[in-house]
């Protein structure tokens, strides 16, 4: 037997708004850091491979703390953990411009990544509870808020790149983050999470075999999330450098690259629910992976800035709903544990992406390295196609 805490509809609406704000804040703060990577690379004097290893700190910190955050959510509640992690994220984003070596940069990015990964686990868990309470497929809308926040953060970064130093810019993000957390966090802390009671069912041999099959499917969807997160992380960390160093774009124009990608992600996720209703999950995954692969080939190999920006937008449209669909499907198969597994594998893609791109850029070139995003997007499409019957 399972019981669910009943919450009034107007309270659920306020909860949805508060969670949406935190998703948007996460994207805003992360994008603000991303667009200042070229300036901080110059400040630290790091090579492409050294920068790649330093950027590894973001994903490493995220993956390391995700399981711990899950336990904290079970003990203290997803809403409390979300607010605390938002404070830590806002404070830690001001640390990178204070460093002057790749080693120091990697160390502070480990802290930033821990806060970033923790808040993602917390508010995604809270969003899963809310989706279950509302019984509506609104998960893409939360991820759309993240993308919108990323677009705004990248756009603001592009505007202030020539006027403000990275230190002043990122400190401003700290102030904004703390103010938003104070307002939205107050609402979040007052509303109880509409979570079902936890009961552990008895295991028999038949459910155990079924559980093994389910776990395999969850891992499969986690691999799709991994391929998607690899692409998102690569564009976040390397798109500005590609435009500025390979295509001779100005710092302001280079910052627009990630903004275009984030805009396309936002549009794709805002229309994600209708797309899923019309095409279904398999067609959405296959079509999205194929579109992203073609778009990234254009973005990586185009000889002109405008064509690369177009490629980034096509890539964003293709990748938009892959991660939300994969995580949501894993959650339907195995509940919160499924979400945790798929999310961990997904952020493993971000763990793999920065150093892989950096080393391939040193061995070959940055454009050639970015084609790996297209390869993994195509891989996600193939996985979705081959497992369509089992997933159904």
CSV table of C-alpha atoms in Angstrom, one decimal, residues 23-336:
chain,number,residue,atom,x,y,z
A,23,UNK,CA,16.0,25.4,-12.3
A,24,UNK,CA,16.4,28.7,-14.1
A,25,UNK,CA,18.8,30.0,-11.5
A,26,UNK,CA,21.0,26.9,-11.9
A,27,UNK,CA,21.2,27.4,-15.6
A,28,UNK,CA,21.8,31.2,-15.2
A,29,UNK,CA,24.7,30.8,-12.8
A,30,UNK,CA,26.3,27.9,-14.7
A,31,UNK,CA,26.1,29.8,-18.0
A,32,UNK,CA,27.6,32.9,-16.4
A,33,UNK,CA,30.7,30.8,-15.5
A,34,UNK,CA,30.8,29.2,-18.9
A,35,UNK,CA,31.1,32.3,-20.9
A,36,UNK,CA,34.1,33.5,-18.9
A,37,UNK,CA,36.1,30.4,-19.5
A,38,UNK,CA,38.3,32.0,-22.2
A,39,UNK,CA,39.2,34.9,-20.0
A,40,UNK,CA,40.0,32.6,-17.1
A,41,UNK,CA,42.0,30.3,-19.4
A,42,UNK,CA,44.1,33.3,-20.3
A,43,UNK,CA,44.4,34.4,-16.7
A,44,UNK,CA,45.7,31.0,-15.6
A,45,UNK,CA,47.9,30.4,-18.7
A,46,UNK,CA,46.6,26.8,-19.1
A,47,UNK,CA,46.9,24.8,-22.2
A,48,UNK,CA,43.9,23.1,-23.8
A,49,UNK,CA,44.6,19.8,-22.1
A,50,UNK,CA,45.4,21.5,-18.7
A,51,UNK,CA,42.2,23.4,-19.0
A,52,UNK,CA,40.3,20.2,-19.8
A,53,UNK,CA,41.6,18.6,-16.7
A,54,UNK,CA,40.7,21.6,-14.6
A,55,UNK,CA,37.2,21.6,-16.1
A,56,UNK,CA,37.0,18.0,-15.0
A,57,UNK,CA,36.6,19.3,-11.5
A,58,UNK,CA,33.0,20.5,-12.3
A,59,UNK,CA,31.8,17.1,-13.4
A,60,UNK,CA,33.9,15.2,-10.9
A,61,UNK,CA,32.5,17.2,-8.0
A,62,UNK,CA,29.0,16.7,-9.3
A,63,UNK,CA,29.3,12.9,-9.7
A,64,UNK,CA,31.0,12.4,-6.4
A,65,UNK,CA,28.4,14.2,-4.4
A,66,UNK,CA,25.2,12.9,-6.2
A,67,UNK,CA,24.7,9.8,-4.1
A,68,UNK,CA,25.4,11.7,-0.9
A,69,UNK,CA,22.9,14.3,-1.9
A,70,UNK,CA,20.3,11.5,-2.5
A,71,UNK,CA,20.8,10.4,1.1
A,72,UNK,CA,20.5,13.9,2.4
A,73,UNK,CA,17.3,14.4,0.5
A,74,UNK,CA,15.8,11.3,2.1
A,75,UNK,CA,16.9,12.5,5.5
A,76,UNK,CA,16.2,16.2,5.4
A,77,UNK,CA,13.8,16.5,2.4
A,78,UNK,CA,14.4,17.7,-1.1
A,79,UNK,CA,13.2,21.2,-0.5
A,80,UNK,CA,15.7,21.9,2.3
A,81,UNK,CA,18.6,20.4,0.4
A,82,UNK,CA,17.6,22.4,-2.7
A,83,UNK,CA,17.8,25.7,-0.8
A,84,UNK,CA,21.1,24.9,0.9
A,85,UNK,CA,22.7,23.8,-2.4
A,86,UNK,CA,21.5,27.0,-4.1
A,87,UNK,CA,23.4,29.0,-1.5
A,88,UNK,CA,26.5,26.9,-2.0
A,89,UNK,CA,26.3,27.2,-5.8
A,90,UNK,CA,25.9,31.0,-5.6
A,91,UNK,CA,28.9,31.4,-3.3
A,92,UNK,CA,31.2,29.0,-5.2
A,93,UNK,CA,30.7,30.6,-8.7
A,94,UNK,CA,32.8,33.5,-7.4
A,95,UNK,CA,35.8,31.4,-6.8
A,96,UNK,CA,37.2,30.6,-10.3
A,97,UNK,CA,38.4,34.1,-11.2
A,98,UNK,CA,40.4,34.2,-7.9
A,99,UNK,CA,42.8,31.5,-9.2
A,100,UNK,CA,46.0,31.9,-11.2
A,101,UNK,CA,46.9,28.3,-12.1
A,102,UNK,CA,45.2,25.3,-13.7
A,103,UNK,CA,45.7,23.3,-10.4
A,104,UNK,CA,44.0,26.0,-8.3
A,105,UNK,CA,41.2,26.3,-10.9
A,106,UNK,CA,40.6,22.6,-10.8
A,107,UNK,CA,40.4,22.7,-7.0
A,108,UNK,CA,37.7,25.4,-6.9
A,109,UNK,CA,35.8,23.9,-9.7
A,110,UNK,CA,35.6,20.7,-7.7
A,111,UNK,CA,33.7,22.8,-5.1
A,112,UNK,CA,31.6,24.5,-7.7
A,113,UNK,CA,30.8,21.1,-9.3
A,114,UNK,CA,29.8,19.6,-6.0
A,115,UNK,CA,27.2,22.4,-5.4
A,116,UNK,CA,26.1,22.1,-9.0
A,117,UNK,CA,25.6,18.4,-9.0
A,118,UNK,CA,23.9,18.4,-5.6
A,119,UNK,CA,21.3,21.0,-6.5
A,120,UNK,CA,20.5,19.1,-9.7
A,121,UNK,CA,19.8,15.9,-7.7
A,122,UNK,CA,17.7,17.8,-5.1
A,123,UNK,CA,15.4,19.8,-7.4
A,124,UNK,CA,15.1,17.0,-10.0
A,125,UNK,CA,13.9,14.7,-7.1
A,126,UNK,CA,11.5,17.4,-6.0
A,127,UNK,CA,10.3,17.8,-9.6
A,128,UNK,CA,9.6,14.0,-9.9
A,129,UNK,CA,7.5,14.2,-6.8
A,130,UNK,CA,5.5,17.1,-8.2
A,131,UNK,CA,5.0,15.4,-11.6
A,132,UNK,CA,3.6,12.4,-9.8
A,133,UNK,CA,1.3,14.6,-7.7
A,134,UNK,CA,0.0,16.6,-10.7
A,135,UNK,CA,-0.1,13.5,-13.0
A,136,UNK,CA,1.0,15.6,-15.9
A,137,UNK,CA,4.2,15.2,-18.0
A,138,UNK,CA,5.6,18.6,-17.1
A,139,UNK,CA,9.2,17.5,-16.6
A,140,UNK,CA,10.4,19.1,-19.9
A,141,UNK,CA,9.1,22.5,-18.6
A,142,UNK,CA,11.5,22.4,-15.7
A,143,UNK,CA,14.4,21.7,-18.0
A,144,UNK,CA,13.2,24.4,-20.3
A,145,UNK,CA,13.6,26.8,-17.4
A,146,UNK,CA,17.2,25.6,-16.9
A,147,UNK,CA,17.8,26.3,-20.6
A,148,UNK,CA,16.2,29.7,-20.4
A,149,UNK,CA,18.3,30.5,-17.4
A,150,UNK,CA,21.4,29.4,-19.4
A,151,UNK,CA,20.4,31.6,-22.3
A,152,UNK,CA,19.9,34.6,-20.1
A,153,UNK,CA,23.2,33.9,-18.3
A,154,UNK,CA,25.1,33.5,-21.5
A,155,UNK,CA,23.5,36.6,-23.0
A,156,UNK,CA,24.3,38.7,-20.0
A,157,UNK,CA,27.9,37.4,-20.0
A,158,UNK,CA,28.3,38.4,-23.7
A,159,UNK,CA,27.1,41.9,-22.9
A,160,UNK,CA,29.4,42.5,-20.0
A,161,UNK,CA,32.4,40.5,-21.3
A,162,UNK,CA,34.1,43.6,-22.6
A,163,UNK,CA,33.1,45.9,-19.7
A,164,UNK,CA,33.5,43.8,-16.5
A,165,UNK,CA,36.3,41.6,-15.3
A,166,UNK,CA,35.5,37.9,-14.6
A,167,UNK,CA,35.9,38.7,-10.9
A,168,UNK,CA,33.2,41.4,-10.9
A,169,UNK,CA,30.9,39.5,-13.2
A,170,UNK,CA,30.9,36.3,-11.2
A,171,UNK,CA,30.6,38.1,-7.9
A,172,UNK,CA,27.5,39.8,-9.3
A,173,UNK,CA,26.1,36.3,-10.0
A,174,UNK,CA,26.7,35.4,-6.4
A,175,UNK,CA,24.7,38.4,-5.2
A,176,UNK,CA,21.9,37.6,-7.7
A,177,UNK,CA,21.9,33.9,-6.7
A,178,UNK,CA,21.6,34.6,-3.0
A,179,UNK,CA,18.8,37.1,-3.5
A,180,UNK,CA,16.8,34.7,-5.7
A,181,UNK,CA,17.4,31.9,-3.2
A,182,UNK,CA,16.1,34.0,-0.4
A,183,UNK,CA,12.9,34.7,-2.2
A,184,UNK,CA,12.1,31.4,-3.9
A,185,UNK,CA,13.6,29.4,-1.0
A,186,UNK,CA,11.2,30.9,1.4
A,187,UNK,CA,8.3,29.5,-0.6
A,188,UNK,CA,9.9,26.2,-1.1
A,189,UNK,CA,10.6,25.7,2.6
A,190,UNK,CA,7.0,26.4,3.5
A,191,UNK,CA,5.5,23.7,1.2
A,192,UNK,CA,5.8,20.0,2.1
A,193,UNK,CA,7.0,17.7,-0.6
A,194,UNK,CA,4.1,15.6,-2.0
A,195,UNK,CA,6.1,12.4,-1.7
A,196,UNK,CA,4.6,8.9,-1.4
A,197,UNK,CA,5.4,6.8,1.7
A,198,UNK,CA,8.3,4.4,1.3
A,199,UNK,CA,7.6,0.8,1.7
A,200,UNK,CA,10.1,-2.0,0.7
A,201,UNK,CA,8.3,-4.9,-1.0
A,202,UNK,CA,9.3,-8.5,-0.4
A,203,UNK,CA,11.5,-10.0,-3.1
A,204,UNK,CA,10.9,-13.2,-4.8
A,205,UNK,CA,12.8,-15.0,-7.6
A,206,UNK,CA,10.4,-13.8,-10.3
A,207,UNK,CA,10.5,-10.1,-9.3
A,208,UNK,CA,14.3,-10.4,-9.0
A,209,UNK,CA,14.6,-11.5,-12.6
A,210,UNK,CA,12.2,-8.8,-13.6
A,211,UNK,CA,14.3,-6.4,-11.5
A,212,UNK,CA,17.4,-7.4,-13.4
A,213,UNK,CA,15.7,-6.6,-16.7
A,214,UNK,CA,14.4,-3.3,-15.4
A,215,UNK,CA,17.9,-2.4,-14.2
A,216,UNK,CA,19.3,-3.1,-17.6
A,217,UNK,CA,16.7,-0.8,-19.2
A,218,UNK,CA,17.4,1.9,-16.7
A,219,UNK,CA,21.1,1.7,-17.5
A,220,UNK,CA,20.2,1.9,-21.2
A,221,UNK,CA,18.3,5.1,-20.7
A,222,UNK,CA,21.2,6.3,-18.5
A,223,UNK,CA,23.5,5.8,-21.5
A,224,UNK,CA,21.3,8.0,-23.6
A,225,UNK,CA,21.5,10.6,-20.9
A,226,UNK,CA,25.3,10.2,-20.9
A,227,UNK,CA,25.5,10.9,-24.6
A,228,UNK,CA,23.3,13.9,-24.2
A,229,UNK,CA,25.1,15.4,-21.3
A,230,UNK,CA,28.5,14.9,-23.1
A,231,UNK,CA,27.2,17.2,-25.8
A,232,UNK,CA,25.8,19.8,-23.4
A,233,UNK,CA,29.0,19.8,-21.4
A,234,UNK,CA,31.1,20.1,-24.6
A,235,UNK,CA,29.2,23.1,-25.9
A,236,UNK,CA,29.2,24.7,-22.5
A,237,UNK,CA,32.9,24.4,-22.0
A,238,UNK,CA,34.3,24.7,-25.6
A,239,UNK,CA,31.8,26.5,-27.9
A,240,UNK,CA,33.2,30.0,-26.9
A,241,UNK,CA,36.8,28.8,-27.4
A,242,UNK,CA,35.9,27.3,-30.8
A,243,UNK,CA,34.3,30.5,-32.1
A,244,UNK,CA,37.0,32.8,-30.7
A,245,UNK,CA,40.1,30.8,-31.5
A,246,UNK,CA,39.2,28.8,-34.6
A,247,UNK,CA,36.8,31.3,-36.3
A,248,UNK,CA,38.3,34.6,-35.0
A,249,UNK,CA,35.1,35.7,-33.4
A,250,UNK,CA,35.2,38.5,-30.8
A,251,UNK,CA,34.8,37.6,-27.1
A,252,UNK,CA,31.2,39.0,-27.2
A,253,UNK,CA,30.2,37.0,-30.3
A,254,UNK,CA,31.9,33.9,-28.9
A,255,UNK,CA,29.8,34.1,-25.8
A,256,UNK,CA,26.7,34.2,-28.0
A,257,UNK,CA,27.5,30.7,-29.2
A,258,UNK,CA,26.3,29.0,-26.0
A,259,UNK,CA,23.4,31.5,-25.8
A,260,UNK,CA,22.2,30.3,-29.2
A,261,UNK,CA,22.5,26.7,-28.1
A,262,UNK,CA,20.6,27.4,-24.8
A,263,UNK,CA,17.9,29.3,-26.8
A,264,UNK,CA,17.3,26.3,-29.0
A,265,UNK,CA,17.3,24.0,-26.0
A,266,UNK,CA,14.6,26.2,-24.4
A,267,UNK,CA,12.4,26.2,-27.5
A,268,UNK,CA,12.8,22.4,-27.9
A,269,UNK,CA,11.9,21.7,-24.2
A,270,UNK,CA,9.0,24.2,-24.1
A,271,UNK,CA,7.4,22.1,-27.0
A,272,UNK,CA,8.6,18.8,-25.6
A,273,UNK,CA,5.3,17.7,-24.1
A,274,UNK,CA,3.4,18.2,-27.3
A,275,UNK,CA,6.3,16.5,-29.2
A,276,UNK,CA,6.1,13.5,-27.0
A,277,UNK,CA,2.4,13.2,-27.2
A,278,UNK,CA,2.5,13.2,-31.0
A,279,UNK,CA,5.6,11.2,-31.7
A,280,UNK,CA,6.1,9.1,-28.6
A,281,UNK,CA,9.3,8.5,-26.7
A,282,UNK,CA,11.2,6.4,-29.3
A,283,UNK,CA,10.6,8.7,-32.2
A,284,UNK,CA,11.5,11.7,-30.1
A,285,UNK,CA,14.8,10.1,-29.0
A,286,UNK,CA,15.7,8.9,-32.5
A,287,UNK,CA,14.8,12.1,-34.2
A,288,UNK,CA,16.5,14.2,-31.6
A,289,UNK,CA,19.7,12.3,-31.7
A,290,UNK,CA,19.9,12.4,-35.5
A,291,UNK,CA,19.1,16.1,-35.6
A,292,UNK,CA,21.8,16.8,-33.0
A,293,UNK,CA,24.4,14.8,-34.8
A,294,UNK,CA,23.8,16.7,-38.1
A,295,UNK,CA,23.7,20.0,-36.3
A,296,UNK,CA,27.0,19.4,-34.5
A,297,UNK,CA,28.8,18.4,-37.6
A,298,UNK,CA,27.8,21.8,-39.0
A,299,UNK,CA,28.8,23.6,-35.8
A,300,UNK,CA,32.2,22.0,-35.6
A,301,UNK,CA,33.3,22.0,-39.2
A,302,UNK,CA,31.6,25.2,-40.6
A,303,UNK,CA,34.1,27.8,-41.9
A,304,UNK,CA,32.0,30.8,-40.9
A,305,UNK,CA,30.8,32.0,-37.6
A,306,UNK,CA,27.1,32.3,-38.7
A,307,UNK,CA,27.1,28.7,-39.9
A,308,UNK,CA,28.6,27.5,-36.7
A,309,UNK,CA,26.0,29.4,-34.7
A,310,UNK,CA,23.3,27.8,-36.8
A,311,UNK,CA,24.8,24.4,-36.2
A,312,UNK,CA,24.8,25.0,-32.4
A,313,UNK,CA,21.1,25.9,-32.6
A,314,UNK,CA,20.2,22.8,-34.5
A,315,UNK,CA,22.2,20.7,-32.0
A,316,UNK,CA,20.3,22.4,-29.2
A,317,UNK,CA,16.9,21.5,-30.8
A,318,UNK,CA,18.0,17.9,-31.2
A,319,UNK,CA,19.4,17.4,-27.7
A,320,UNK,CA,16.6,19.3,-26.0
A,321,UNK,CA,14.4,16.5,-24.9
A,322,UNK,CA,16.8,13.5,-24.8
A,323,UNK,CA,17.9,14.0,-21.2
A,324,UNK,CA,14.4,14.7,-19.7
A,325,UNK,CA,12.9,11.8,-21.6
A,326,UNK,CA,15.7,9.4,-20.5
A,327,UNK,CA,15.5,10.4,-16.9
A,328,UNK,CA,11.7,10.4,-16.8
A,329,UNK,CA,11.6,7.0,-18.4
A,330,UNK,CA,14.1,5.6,-16.0
A,331,UNK,CA,12.1,7.0,-13.1
A,332,UNK,CA,8.9,5.3,-14.4
A,333,UNK,CA,10.7,2.0,-14.6
A,334,UNK,CA,12.4,2.1,-11.2
A,335,UNK,CA,11.2,5.1,-9.3
A,336,UNK,CA,13.7,7.4,-7.6
